[in-house]
PDB file of C-alpha atoms in Angstrom:
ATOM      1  CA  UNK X   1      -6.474 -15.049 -23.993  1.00 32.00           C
ATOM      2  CA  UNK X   2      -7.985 -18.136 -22.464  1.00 32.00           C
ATOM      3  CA  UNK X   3     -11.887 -18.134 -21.837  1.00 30.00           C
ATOM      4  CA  UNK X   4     -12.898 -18.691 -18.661  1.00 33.00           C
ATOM      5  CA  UNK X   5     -16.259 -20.713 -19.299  1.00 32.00           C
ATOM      6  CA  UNK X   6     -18.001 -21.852 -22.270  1.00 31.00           C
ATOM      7  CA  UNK X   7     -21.597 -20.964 -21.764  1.00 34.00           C
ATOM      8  CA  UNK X   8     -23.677 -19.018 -19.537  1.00 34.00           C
ATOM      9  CA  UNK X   9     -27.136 -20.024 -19.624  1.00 34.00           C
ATOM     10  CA  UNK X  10     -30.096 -18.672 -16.848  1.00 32.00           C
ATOM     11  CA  UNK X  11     -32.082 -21.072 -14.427  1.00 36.00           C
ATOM     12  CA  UNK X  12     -34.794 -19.118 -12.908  1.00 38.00           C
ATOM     13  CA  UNK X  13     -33.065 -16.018 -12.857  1.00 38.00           C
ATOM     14  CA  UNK X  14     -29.534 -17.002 -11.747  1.00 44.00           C
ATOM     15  CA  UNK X  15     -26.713 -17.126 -14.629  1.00 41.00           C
ATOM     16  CA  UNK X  16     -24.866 -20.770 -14.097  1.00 39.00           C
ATOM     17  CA  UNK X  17     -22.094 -21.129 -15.745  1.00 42.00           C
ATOM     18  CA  UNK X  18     -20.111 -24.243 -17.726  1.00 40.00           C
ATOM     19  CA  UNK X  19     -15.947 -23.895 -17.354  1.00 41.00           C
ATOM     20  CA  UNK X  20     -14.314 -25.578 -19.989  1.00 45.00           C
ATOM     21  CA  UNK X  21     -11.521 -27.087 -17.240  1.00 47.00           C
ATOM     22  CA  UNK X  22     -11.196 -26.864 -13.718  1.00 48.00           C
ATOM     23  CA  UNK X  23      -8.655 -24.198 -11.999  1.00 52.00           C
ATOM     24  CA  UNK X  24      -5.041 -24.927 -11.870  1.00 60.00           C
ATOM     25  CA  UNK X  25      -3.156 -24.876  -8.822  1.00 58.00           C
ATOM     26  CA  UNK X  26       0.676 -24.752  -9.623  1.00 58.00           C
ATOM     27  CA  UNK X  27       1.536 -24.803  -5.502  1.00 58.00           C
ATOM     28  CA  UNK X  28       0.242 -24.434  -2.277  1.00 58.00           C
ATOM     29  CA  UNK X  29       2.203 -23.426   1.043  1.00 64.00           C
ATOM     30  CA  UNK X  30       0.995 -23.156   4.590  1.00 63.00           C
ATOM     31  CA  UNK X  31       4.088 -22.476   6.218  1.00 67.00           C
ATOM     32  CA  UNK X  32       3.590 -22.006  10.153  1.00 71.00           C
ATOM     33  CA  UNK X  33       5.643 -18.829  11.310  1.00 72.00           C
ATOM     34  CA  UNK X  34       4.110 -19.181  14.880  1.00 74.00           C
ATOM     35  CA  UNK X  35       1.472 -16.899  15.694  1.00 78.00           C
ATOM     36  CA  UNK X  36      -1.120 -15.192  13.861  1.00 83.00           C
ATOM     37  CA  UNK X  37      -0.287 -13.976  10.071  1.00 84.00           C
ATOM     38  CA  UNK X  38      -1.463 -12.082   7.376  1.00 84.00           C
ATOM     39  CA  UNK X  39      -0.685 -10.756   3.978  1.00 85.00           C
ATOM     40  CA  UNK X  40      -1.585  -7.065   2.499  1.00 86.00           C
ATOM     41  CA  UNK X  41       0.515  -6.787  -0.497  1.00 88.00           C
ATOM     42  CA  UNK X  42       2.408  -8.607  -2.938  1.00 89.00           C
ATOM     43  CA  UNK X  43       4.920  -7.886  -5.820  1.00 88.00           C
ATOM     44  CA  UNK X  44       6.966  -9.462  -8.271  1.00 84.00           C
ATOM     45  CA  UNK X  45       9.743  -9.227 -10.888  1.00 79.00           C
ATOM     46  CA  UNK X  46      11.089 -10.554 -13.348  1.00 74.00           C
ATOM     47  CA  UNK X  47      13.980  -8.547 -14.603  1.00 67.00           C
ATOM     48  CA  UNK X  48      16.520 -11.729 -14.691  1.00 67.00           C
ATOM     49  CA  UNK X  49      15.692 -13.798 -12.011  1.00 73.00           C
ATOM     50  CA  UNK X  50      11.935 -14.116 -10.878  1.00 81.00           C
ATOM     51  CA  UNK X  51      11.134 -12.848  -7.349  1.00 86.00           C
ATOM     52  CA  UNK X  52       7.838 -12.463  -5.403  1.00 91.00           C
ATOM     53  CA  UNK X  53       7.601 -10.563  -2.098  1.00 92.00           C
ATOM     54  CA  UNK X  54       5.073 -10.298   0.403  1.00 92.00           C
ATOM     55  CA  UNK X  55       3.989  -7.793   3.061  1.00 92.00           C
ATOM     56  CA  UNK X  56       1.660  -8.142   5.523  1.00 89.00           C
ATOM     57  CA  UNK X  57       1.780  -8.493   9.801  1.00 86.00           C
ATOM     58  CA  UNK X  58       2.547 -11.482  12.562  1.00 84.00           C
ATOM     59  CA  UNK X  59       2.669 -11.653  16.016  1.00 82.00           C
ATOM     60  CA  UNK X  60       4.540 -14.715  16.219  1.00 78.00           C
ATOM     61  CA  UNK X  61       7.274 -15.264  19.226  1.00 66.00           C
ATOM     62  CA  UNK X  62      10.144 -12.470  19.255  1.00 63.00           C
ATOM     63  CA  UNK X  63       7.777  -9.879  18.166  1.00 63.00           C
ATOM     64  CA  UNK X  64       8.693  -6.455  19.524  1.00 61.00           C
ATOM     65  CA  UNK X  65       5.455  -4.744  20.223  1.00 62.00           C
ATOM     66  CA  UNK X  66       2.400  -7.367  19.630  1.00 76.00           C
ATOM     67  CA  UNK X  67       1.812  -7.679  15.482  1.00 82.00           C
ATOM     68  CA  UNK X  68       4.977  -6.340  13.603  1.00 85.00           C
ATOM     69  CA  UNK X  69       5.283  -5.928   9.979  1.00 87.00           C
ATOM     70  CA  UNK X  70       6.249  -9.122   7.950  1.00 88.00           C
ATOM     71  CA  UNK X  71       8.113  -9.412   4.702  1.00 91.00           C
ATOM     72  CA  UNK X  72       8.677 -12.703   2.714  1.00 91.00           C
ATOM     73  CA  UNK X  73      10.371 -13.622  -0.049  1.00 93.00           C
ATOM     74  CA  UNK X  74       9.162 -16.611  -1.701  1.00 90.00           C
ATOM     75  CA  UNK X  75      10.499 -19.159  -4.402  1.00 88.00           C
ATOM     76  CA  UNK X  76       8.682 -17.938  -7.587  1.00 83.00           C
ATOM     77  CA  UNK X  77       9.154 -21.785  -8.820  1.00 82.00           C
ATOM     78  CA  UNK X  78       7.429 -23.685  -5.971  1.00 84.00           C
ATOM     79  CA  UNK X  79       6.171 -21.248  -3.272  1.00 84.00           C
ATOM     80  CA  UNK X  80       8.674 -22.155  -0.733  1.00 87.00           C
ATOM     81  CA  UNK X  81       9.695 -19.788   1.373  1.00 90.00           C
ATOM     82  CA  UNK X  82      13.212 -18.228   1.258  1.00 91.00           C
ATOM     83  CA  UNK X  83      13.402 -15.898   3.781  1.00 91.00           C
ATOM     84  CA  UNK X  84      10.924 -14.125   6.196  1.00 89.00           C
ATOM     85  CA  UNK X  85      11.941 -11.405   8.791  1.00 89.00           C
ATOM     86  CA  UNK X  86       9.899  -9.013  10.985  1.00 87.00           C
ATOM     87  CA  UNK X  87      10.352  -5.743  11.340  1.00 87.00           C
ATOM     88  CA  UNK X  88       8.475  -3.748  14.311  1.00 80.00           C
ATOM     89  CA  UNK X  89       8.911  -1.201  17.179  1.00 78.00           C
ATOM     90  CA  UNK X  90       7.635  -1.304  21.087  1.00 77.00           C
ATOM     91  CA  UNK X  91       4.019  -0.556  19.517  1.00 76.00           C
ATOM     92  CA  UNK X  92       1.720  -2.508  17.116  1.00 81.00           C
ATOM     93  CA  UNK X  93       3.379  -2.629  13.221  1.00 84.00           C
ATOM     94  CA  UNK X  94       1.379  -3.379  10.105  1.00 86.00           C
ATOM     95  CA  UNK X  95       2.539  -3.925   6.929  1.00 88.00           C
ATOM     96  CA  UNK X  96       0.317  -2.415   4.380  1.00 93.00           C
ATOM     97  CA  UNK X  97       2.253  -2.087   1.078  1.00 94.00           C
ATOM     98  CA  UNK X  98       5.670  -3.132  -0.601  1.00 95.00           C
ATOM     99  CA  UNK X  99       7.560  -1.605  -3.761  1.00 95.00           C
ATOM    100  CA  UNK X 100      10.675  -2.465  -5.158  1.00 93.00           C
ATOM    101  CA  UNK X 101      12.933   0.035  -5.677  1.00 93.00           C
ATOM    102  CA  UNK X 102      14.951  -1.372  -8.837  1.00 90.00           C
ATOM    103  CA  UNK X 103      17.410   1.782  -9.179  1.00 91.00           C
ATOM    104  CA  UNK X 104      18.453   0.931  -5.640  1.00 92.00           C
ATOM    105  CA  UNK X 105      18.035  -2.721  -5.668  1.00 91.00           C
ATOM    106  CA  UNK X 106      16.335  -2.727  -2.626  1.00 94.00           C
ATOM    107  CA  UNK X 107      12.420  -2.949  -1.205  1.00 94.00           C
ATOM    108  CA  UNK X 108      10.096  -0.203   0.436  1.00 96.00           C
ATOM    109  CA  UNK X 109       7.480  -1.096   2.829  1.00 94.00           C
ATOM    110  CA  UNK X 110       5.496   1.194   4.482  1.00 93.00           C
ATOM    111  CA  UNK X 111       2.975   0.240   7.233  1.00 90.00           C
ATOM    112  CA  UNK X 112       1.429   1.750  10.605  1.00 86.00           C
ATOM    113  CA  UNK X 113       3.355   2.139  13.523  1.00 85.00           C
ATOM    114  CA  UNK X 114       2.320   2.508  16.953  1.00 80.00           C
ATOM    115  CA  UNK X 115       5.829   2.856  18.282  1.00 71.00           C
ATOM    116  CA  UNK X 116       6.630   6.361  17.862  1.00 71.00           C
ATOM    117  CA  UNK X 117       3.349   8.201  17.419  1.00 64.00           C
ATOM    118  CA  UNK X 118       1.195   9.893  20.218  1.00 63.00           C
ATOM    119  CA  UNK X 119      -0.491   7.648  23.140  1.00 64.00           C
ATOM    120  CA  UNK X 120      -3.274   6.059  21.156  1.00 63.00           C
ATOM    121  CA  UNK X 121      -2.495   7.491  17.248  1.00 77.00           C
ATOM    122  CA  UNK X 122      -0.717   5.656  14.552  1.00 82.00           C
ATOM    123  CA  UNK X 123       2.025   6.989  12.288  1.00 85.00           C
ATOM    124  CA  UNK X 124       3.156   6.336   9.002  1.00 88.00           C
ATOM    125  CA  UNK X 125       5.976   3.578   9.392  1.00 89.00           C
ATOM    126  CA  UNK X 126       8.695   3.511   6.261  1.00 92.00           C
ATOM    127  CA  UNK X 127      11.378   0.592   5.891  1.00 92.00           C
ATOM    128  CA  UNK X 128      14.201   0.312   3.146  1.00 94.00           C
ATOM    129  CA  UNK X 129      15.085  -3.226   3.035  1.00 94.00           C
ATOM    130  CA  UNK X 130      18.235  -4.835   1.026  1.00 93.00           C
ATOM    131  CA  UNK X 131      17.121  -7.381  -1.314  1.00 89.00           C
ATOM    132  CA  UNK X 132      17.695 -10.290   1.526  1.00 90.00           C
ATOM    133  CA  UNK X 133      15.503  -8.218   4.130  1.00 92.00           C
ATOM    134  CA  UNK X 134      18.269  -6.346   5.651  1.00 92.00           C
ATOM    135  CA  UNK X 135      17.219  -2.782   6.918  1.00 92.00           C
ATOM    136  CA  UNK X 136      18.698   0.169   5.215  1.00 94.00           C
ATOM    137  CA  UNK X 137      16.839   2.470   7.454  1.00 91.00           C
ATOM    138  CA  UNK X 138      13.730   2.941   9.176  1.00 90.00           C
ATOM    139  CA  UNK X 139      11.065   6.077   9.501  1.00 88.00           C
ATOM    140  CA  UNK X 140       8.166   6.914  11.712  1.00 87.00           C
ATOM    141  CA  UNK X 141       6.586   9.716  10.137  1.00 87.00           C
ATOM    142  CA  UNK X 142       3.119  11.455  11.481  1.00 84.00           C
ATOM    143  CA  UNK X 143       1.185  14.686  12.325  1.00 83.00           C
ATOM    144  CA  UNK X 144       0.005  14.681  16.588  1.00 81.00           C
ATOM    145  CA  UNK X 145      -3.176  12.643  15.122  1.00 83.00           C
ATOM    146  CA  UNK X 146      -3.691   9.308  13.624  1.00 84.00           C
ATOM    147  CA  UNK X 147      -2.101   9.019   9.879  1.00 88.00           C
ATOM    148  CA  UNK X 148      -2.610   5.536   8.178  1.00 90.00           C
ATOM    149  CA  UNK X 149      -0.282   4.873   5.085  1.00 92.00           C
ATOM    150  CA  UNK X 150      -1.748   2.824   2.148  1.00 94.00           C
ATOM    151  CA  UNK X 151       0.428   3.685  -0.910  1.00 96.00           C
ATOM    152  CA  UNK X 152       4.275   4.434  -2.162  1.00 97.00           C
ATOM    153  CA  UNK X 153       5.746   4.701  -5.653  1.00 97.00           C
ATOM    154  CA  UNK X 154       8.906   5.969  -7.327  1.00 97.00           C
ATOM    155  CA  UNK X 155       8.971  10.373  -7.210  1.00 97.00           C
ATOM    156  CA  UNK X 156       9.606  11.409 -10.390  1.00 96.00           C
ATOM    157  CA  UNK X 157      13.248  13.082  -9.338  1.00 93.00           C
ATOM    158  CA  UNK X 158      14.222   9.953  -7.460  1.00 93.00           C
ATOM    159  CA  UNK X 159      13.181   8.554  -3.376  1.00 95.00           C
ATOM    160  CA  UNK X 160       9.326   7.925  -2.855  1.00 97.00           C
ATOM    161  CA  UNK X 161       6.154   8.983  -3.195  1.00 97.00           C
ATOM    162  CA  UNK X 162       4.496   7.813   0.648  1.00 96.00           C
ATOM    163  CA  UNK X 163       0.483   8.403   0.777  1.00 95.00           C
ATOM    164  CA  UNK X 164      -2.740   7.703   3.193  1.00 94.00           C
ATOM    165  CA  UNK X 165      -4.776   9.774   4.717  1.00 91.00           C
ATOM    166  CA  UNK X 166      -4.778  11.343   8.101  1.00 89.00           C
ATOM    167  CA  UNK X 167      -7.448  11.549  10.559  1.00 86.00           C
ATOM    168  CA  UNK X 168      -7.785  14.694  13.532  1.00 77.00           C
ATOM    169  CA  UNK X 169     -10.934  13.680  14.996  1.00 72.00           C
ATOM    170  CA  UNK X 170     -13.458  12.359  12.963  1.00 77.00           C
ATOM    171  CA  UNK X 171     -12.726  14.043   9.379  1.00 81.00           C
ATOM    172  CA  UNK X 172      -9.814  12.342   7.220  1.00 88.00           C
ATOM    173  CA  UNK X 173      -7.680  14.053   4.739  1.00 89.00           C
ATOM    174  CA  UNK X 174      -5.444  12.528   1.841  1.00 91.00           C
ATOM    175  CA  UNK X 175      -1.539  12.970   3.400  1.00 92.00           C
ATOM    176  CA  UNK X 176       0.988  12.713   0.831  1.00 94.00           C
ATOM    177  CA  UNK X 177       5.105  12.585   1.733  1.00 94.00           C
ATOM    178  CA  UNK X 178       7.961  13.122  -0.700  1.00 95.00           C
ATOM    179  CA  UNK X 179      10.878  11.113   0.635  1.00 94.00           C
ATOM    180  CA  UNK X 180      14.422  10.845  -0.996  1.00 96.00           C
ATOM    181  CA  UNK X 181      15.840   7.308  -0.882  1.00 95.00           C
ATOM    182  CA  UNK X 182      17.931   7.702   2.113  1.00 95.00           C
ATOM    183  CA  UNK X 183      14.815   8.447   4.420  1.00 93.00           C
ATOM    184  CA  UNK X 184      14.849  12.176   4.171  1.00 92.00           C
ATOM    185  CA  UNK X 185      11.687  14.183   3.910  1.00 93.00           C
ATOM    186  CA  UNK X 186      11.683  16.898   1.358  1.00 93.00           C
ATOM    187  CA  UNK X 187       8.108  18.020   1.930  1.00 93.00           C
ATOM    188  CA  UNK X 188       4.456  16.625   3.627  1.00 93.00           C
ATOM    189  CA  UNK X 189       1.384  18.120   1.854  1.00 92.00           C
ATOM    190  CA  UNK X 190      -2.907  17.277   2.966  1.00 90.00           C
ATOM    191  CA  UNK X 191      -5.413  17.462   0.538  1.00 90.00           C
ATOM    192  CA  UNK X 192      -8.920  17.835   2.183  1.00 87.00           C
ATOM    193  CA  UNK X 193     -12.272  19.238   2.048  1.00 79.00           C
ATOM    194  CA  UNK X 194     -14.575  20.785   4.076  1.00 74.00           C
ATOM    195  CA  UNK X 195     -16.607  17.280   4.370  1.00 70.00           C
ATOM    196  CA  UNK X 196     -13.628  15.651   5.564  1.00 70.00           C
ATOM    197  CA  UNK X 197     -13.596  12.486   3.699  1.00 84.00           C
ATOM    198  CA  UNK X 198     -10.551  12.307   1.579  1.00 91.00           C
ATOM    199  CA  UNK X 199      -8.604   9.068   1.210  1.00 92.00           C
ATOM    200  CA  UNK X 200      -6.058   8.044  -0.857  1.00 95.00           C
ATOM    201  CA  UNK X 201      -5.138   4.101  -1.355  1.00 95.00           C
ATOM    202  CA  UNK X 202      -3.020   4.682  -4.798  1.00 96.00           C
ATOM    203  CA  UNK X 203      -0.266   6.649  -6.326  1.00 97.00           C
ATOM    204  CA  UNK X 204       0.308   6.765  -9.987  1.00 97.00           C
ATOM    205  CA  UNK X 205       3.627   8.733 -11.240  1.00 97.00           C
ATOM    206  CA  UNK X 206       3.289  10.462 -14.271  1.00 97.00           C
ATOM    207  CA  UNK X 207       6.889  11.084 -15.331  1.00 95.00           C
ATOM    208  CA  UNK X 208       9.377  13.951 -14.382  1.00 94.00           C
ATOM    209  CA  UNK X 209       7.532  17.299 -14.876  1.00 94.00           C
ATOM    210  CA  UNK X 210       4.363  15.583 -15.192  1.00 96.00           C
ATOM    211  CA  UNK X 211       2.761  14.999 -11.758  1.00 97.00           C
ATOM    212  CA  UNK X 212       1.242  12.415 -10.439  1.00 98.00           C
ATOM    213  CA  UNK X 213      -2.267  10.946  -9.710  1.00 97.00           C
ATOM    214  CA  UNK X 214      -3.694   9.827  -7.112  1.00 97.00           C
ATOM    215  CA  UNK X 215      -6.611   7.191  -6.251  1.00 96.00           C
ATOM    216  CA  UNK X 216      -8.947   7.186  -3.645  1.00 94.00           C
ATOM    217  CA  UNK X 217     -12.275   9.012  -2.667  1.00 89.00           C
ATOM    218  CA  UNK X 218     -13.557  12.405  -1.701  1.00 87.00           C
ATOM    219  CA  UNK X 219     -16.870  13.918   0.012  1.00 78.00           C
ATOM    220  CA  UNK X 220     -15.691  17.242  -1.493  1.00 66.00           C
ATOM    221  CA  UNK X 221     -19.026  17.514  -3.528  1.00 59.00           C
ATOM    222  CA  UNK X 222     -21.512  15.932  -1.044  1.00 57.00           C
ATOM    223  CA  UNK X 223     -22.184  15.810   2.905  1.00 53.00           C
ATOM    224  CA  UNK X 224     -23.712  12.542   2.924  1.00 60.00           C
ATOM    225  CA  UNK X 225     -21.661  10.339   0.701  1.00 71.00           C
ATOM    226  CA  UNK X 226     -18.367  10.037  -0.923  1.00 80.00           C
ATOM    227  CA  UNK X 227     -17.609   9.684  -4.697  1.00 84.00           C
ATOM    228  CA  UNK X 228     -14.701   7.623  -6.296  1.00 88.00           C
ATOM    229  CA  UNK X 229     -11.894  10.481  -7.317  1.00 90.00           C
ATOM    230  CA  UNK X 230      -8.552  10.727  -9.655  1.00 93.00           C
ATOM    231  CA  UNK X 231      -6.713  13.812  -8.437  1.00 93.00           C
ATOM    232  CA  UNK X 232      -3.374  15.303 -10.199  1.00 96.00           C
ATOM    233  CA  UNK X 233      -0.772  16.628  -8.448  1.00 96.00           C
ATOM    234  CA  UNK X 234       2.299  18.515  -9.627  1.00 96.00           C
ATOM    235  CA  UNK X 235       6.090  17.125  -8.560  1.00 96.00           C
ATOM    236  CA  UNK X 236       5.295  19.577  -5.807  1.00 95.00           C
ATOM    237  CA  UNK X 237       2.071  18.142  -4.523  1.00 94.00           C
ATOM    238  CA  UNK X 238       0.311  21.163  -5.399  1.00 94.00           C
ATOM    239  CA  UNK X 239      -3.232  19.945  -5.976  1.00 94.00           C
ATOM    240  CA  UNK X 240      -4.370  20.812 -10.371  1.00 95.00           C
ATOM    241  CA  UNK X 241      -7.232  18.890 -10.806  1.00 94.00           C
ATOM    242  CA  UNK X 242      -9.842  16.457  -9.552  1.00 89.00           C
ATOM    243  CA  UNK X 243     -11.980  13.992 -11.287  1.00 89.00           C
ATOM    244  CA  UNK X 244     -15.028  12.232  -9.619  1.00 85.00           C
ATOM    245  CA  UNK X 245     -17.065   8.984 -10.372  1.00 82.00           C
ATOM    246  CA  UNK X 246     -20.156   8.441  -8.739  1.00 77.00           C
ATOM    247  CA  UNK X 247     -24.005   9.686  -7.906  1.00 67.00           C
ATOM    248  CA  UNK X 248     -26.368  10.419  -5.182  1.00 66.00           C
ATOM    249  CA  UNK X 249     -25.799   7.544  -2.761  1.00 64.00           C
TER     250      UNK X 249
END
């Protein structure tokens, strides 16, 4: 493992600290796609050839609704850009996160979409792309309230794992969605408490039979502040146990 400095030495209370060499920078890109952009999520591989995708949101000319979601696939060599494509609805689109299926050889973005949800709620919004960008198919998926997505992973049996939270008024709840990989739901399960302050921003699968965790936080054991919280799930998303980090504050 390389070390990062050399010495670390105090000066009237602050730590300074000597690097041995400065940082590297391999490449840099600006590329200008023409409006406002942004990047959520990235991913790579390296089974064969390298590849690094990006999601994230622009509202740059030809977008349908305002922002849509943005995925780019950049040269894992020199940072140039291979392709970029934008993917949206007559609402505001988001990009929030990006998986690559590898049993399907194809990607999975999920996002918020305005496009199909209630006047003035968001929905979870669910793209399979081909390797190139090319849309398999394309989901909205929501309750009648505002449901933000923020993680997906491989299901155990096959499809996707989709989860966020949702949010009927002010409380929030974790929302979890079992999808196979041709866009079909198989089932849509909340996990709340009576604080209403459950998020989820991670999925972890645990192998067939095994579950799966997932990351976020909880006010299930306070009504003032939230705690840092590992919760299993079965390949059901029946709820079997919940771990919490955190104190009094």
């Amino acid at each position: 493992m390389k070390r990062l400095f050399t010495t670390a030495f105090s000066i009237g209370g602050l730590v300074a600290i000597s690097y041995a060499q400065a940082p590297i920078v391999s490449y840099q890109q600006s590329p200008d796609f023409g409006g406002e952009d942004f990047i959520n999520h990235g991913v790579g591989i390296t089974a064969g050839e390298t590849q690094a995708f990006f999601v994230g949101s622009s509202n740059a000319a030809g977008s349908a609704g305002g922002y849509d979601a943005m995925v780019t696939e950049i040269d894992a060599n020199d940072g140039s850009v291979l392709w970029a494509k934008q993917y949206g609805s007559a609402g505001v689109d988001f990009g929030r996160r990006i998986h690559v299926d590898v049993a399907n050889e194809s990607l999975v973005v999920v996002g918020r979409t305005d496009g199909h949800a209630p006047d003035g709620f968001h929905d979870f919004g669910v793209y399979q792309l081909s390797a190139s960008g090319d849309v398999n198919w394309s989901k909205s998926i929501g309750t009648d309230t505002t449901d933000y997505p923020w993680a997906v992973a491989d299901a155990n049996d096959g499809g996707y794992l989709i989860g966020g939270y949702t949010q009927p008024g002010d409380r929030t709840s974790m929302l979890i969605v079992k999808m196979q990989d041709n866009g079909t739901v198989d089932w849509a399960k909340t996990i709340g408490s009576m604080w209403g302050n459950e998020r989820l921003y991670d999925i972890r699968p645990l192998g067939s039979g095994e579950g799966y965790l997932l990351i976020g936080y909880t006010g299930l054991y306070g009504a003032t502040w939230n705690e840092a919280a590992v919760m299993k799930i079965s390949d059901t998303g029946d709820l079997e146990a919940t771990f919490t980090f955190g104190g009094a504050g």
